[in-house]
mmCIF file of C-alpha atoms in Angstrom:
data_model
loop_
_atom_site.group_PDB
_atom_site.id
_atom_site.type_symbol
_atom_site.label_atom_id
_atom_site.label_comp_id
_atom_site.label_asym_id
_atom_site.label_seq_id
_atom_site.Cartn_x
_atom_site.Cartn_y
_atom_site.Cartn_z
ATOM 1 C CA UNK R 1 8.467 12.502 13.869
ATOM 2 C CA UNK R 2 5.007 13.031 12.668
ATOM 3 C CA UNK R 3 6.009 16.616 11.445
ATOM 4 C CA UNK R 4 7.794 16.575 7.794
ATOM 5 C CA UNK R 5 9.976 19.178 8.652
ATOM 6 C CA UNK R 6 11.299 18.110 11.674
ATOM 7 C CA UNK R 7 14.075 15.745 11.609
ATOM 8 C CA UNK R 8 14.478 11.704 12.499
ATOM 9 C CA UNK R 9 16.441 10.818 15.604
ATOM 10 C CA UNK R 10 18.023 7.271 15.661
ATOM 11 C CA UNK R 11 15.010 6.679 18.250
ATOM 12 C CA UNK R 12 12.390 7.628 15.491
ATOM 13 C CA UNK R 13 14.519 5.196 12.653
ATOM 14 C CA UNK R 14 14.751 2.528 15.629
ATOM 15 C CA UNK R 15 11.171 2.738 16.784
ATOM 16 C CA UNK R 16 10.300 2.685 12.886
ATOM 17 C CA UNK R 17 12.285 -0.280 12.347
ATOM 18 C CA UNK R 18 10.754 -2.062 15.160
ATOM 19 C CA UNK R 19 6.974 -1.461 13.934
ATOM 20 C CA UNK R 20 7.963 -2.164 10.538
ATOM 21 C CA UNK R 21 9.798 -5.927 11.705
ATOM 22 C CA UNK R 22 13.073 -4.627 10.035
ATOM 23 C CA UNK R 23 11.658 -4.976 6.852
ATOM 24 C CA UNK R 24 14.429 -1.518 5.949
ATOM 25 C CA UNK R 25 17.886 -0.717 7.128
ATOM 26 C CA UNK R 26 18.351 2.650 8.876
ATOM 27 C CA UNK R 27 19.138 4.501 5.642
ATOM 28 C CA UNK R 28 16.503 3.066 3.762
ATOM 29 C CA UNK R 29 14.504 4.674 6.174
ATOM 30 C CA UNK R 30 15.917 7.672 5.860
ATOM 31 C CA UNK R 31 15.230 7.753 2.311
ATOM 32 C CA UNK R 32 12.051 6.417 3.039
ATOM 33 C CA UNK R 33 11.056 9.629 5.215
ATOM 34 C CA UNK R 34 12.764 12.054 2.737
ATOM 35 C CA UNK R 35 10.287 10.459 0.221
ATOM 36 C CA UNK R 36 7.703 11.002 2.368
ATOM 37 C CA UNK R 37 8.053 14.437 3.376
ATOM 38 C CA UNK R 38 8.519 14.782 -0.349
ATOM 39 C CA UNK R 39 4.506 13.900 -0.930
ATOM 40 C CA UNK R 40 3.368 15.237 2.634
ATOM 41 C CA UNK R 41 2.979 18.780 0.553
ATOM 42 C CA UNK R 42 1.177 20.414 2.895
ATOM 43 C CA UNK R 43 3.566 19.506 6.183
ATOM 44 C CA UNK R 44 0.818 17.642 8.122
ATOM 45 C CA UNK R 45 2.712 14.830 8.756
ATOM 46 C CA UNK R 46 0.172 12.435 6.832
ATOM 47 C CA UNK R 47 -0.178 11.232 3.279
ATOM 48 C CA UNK R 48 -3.348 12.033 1.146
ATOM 49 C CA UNK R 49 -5.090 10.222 -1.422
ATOM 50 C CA UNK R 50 -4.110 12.795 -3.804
ATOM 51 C CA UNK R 51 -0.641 13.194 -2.501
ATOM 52 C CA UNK R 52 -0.191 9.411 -3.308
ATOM 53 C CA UNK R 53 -1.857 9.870 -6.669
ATOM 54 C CA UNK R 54 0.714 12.374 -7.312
ATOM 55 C CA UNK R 55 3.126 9.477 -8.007
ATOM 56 C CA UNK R 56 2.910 8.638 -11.655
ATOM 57 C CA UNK R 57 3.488 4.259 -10.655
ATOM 58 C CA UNK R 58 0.883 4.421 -8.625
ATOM 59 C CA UNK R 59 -1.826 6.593 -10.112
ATOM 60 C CA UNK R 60 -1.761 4.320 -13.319
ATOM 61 C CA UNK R 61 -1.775 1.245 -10.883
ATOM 62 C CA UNK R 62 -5.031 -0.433 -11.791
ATOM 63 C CA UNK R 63 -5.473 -1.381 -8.067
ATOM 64 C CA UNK R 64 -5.077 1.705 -7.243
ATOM 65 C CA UNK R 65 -8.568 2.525 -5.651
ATOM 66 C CA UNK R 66 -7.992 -0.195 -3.743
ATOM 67 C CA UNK R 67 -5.051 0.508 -2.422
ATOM 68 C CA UNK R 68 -6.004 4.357 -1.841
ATOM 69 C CA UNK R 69 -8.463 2.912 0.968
ATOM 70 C CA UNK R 70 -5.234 1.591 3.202
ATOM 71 C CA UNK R 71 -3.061 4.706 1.996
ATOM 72 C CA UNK R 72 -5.537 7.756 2.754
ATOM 73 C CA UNK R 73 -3.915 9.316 5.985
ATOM 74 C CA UNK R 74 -0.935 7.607 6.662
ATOM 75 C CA UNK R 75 1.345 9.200 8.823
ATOM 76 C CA UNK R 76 5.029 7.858 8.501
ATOM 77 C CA UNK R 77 5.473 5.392 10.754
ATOM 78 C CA UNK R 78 1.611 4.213 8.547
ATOM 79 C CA UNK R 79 3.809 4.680 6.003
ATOM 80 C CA UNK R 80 6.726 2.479 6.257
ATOM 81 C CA UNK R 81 4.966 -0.476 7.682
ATOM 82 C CA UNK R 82 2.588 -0.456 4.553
ATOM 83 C CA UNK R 83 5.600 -0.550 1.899
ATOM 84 C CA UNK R 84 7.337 -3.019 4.247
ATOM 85 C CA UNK R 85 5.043 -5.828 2.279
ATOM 86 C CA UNK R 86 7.358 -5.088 -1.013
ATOM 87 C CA UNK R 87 10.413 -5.116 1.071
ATOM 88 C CA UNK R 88 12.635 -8.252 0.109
ATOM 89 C CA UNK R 89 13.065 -8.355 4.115
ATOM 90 C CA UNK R 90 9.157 -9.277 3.981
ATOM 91 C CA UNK R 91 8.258 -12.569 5.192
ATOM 92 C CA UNK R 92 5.941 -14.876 3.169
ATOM 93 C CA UNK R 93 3.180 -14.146 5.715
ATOM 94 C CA UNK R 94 3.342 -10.184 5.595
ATOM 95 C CA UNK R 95 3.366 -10.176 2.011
ATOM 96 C CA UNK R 96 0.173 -12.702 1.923
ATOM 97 C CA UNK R 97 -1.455 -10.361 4.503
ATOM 98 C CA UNK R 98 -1.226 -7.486 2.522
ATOM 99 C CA UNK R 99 -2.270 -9.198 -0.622
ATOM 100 C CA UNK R 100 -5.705 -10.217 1.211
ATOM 101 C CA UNK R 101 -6.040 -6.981 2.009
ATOM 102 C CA UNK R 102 -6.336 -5.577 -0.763
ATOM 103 C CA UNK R 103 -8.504 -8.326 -2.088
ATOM 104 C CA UNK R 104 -10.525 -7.770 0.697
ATOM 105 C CA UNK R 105 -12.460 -4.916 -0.446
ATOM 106 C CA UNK R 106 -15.017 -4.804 1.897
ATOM 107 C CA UNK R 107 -12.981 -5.404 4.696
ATOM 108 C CA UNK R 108 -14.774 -7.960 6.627
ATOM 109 C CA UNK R 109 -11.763 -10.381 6.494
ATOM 110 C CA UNK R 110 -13.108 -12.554 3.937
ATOM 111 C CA UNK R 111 -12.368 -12.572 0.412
ATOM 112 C CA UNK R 112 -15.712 -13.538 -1.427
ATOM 113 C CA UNK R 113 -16.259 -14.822 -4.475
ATOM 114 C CA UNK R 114 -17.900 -10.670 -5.367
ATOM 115 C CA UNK R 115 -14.249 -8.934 -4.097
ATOM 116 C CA UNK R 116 -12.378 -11.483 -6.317
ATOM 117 C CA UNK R 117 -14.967 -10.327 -9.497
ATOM 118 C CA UNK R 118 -14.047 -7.089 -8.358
ATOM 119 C CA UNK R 119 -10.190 -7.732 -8.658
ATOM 120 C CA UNK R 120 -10.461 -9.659 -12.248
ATOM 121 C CA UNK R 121 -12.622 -6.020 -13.271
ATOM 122 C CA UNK R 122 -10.298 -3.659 -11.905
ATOM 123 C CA UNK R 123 -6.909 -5.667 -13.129
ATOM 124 C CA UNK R 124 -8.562 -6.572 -16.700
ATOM 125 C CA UNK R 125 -10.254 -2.936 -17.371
ATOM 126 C CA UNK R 126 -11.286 -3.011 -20.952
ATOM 127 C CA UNK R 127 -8.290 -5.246 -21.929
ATOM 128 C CA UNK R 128 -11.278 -7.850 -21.844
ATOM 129 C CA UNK R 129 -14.396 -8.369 -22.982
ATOM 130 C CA UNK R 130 -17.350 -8.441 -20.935
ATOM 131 C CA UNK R 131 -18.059 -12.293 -22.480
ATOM 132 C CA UNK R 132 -14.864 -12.940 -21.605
ATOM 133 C CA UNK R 133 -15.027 -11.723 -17.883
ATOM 134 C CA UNK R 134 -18.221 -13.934 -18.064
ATOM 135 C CA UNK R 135 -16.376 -16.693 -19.257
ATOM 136 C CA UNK R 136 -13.797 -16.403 -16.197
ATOM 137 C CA UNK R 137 -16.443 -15.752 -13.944
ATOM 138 C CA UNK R 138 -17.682 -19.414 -14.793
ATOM 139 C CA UNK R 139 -14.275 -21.233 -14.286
ATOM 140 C CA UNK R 140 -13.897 -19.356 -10.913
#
């Protein structure tokens, strides 16, 4: 399964559903690994920075840095239980989970007051003054 160019059983797309809490139908898996081996351009089974950045949506994403760090080496199994979070399947808690995630910059299962400036300056880029960053900063 890890190999692009081999194909899924209905094992792989049931063992895929069941990691990903049937967040996708069987076929939406299917298209989900044709997509994948689609951006795995070199066949190793995982998913590179730079083969995500390769997708137009997400290299203009102005999280996208952030979400690079919990992309970087997925293989696809990785792969479908991260985009299971913007599956309409997703529960309120698995969407909330990813979200802190990728506020969590730092990873050390807090979100501090810092990752949140760091959010605001990556989702604002120079749409905003730095005054009025500073000016946010203060209400927060």
């Amino acid at each position: 399964m890890g190999n692009a160019s081999s194909m899924l059983t209905q094992y792989d797309i049931e063992e895929v559903q069941q990691h990903c809490n049937h967040a996708f139908s069987q076929q939406e898996i299917v298209s989900l690994y044709e997509r994948f081996c689609q951006l795995d351009r070199n066949n190793g089974g995982f998913i590179s920075a730079e083969e995500f950045l390769s997708v137009p949506e997400f290299a203009v994403n102005p999280l996208s840095q952030r979400l690079l760090r919990m992309v970087d080496g997925l293989n696809f199994k990785e792969f479908v239980a991260f985009l299971s979070a913007f599956s309409p399947h997703a529960t309120l808690h698995q969407k909330i989970e990813f979200i802190f995630k990728v506020y969590d910059s730092d990873g050390n299962g807090k979100v501090t007051f810092t990752d949140m400036l760091d959010v605001l300056r990556d989702l604002t880029g120079t749409f905003i003054s730095e005054k009025q960053r500073e000016a946010i900063q203060r209400t927060l």
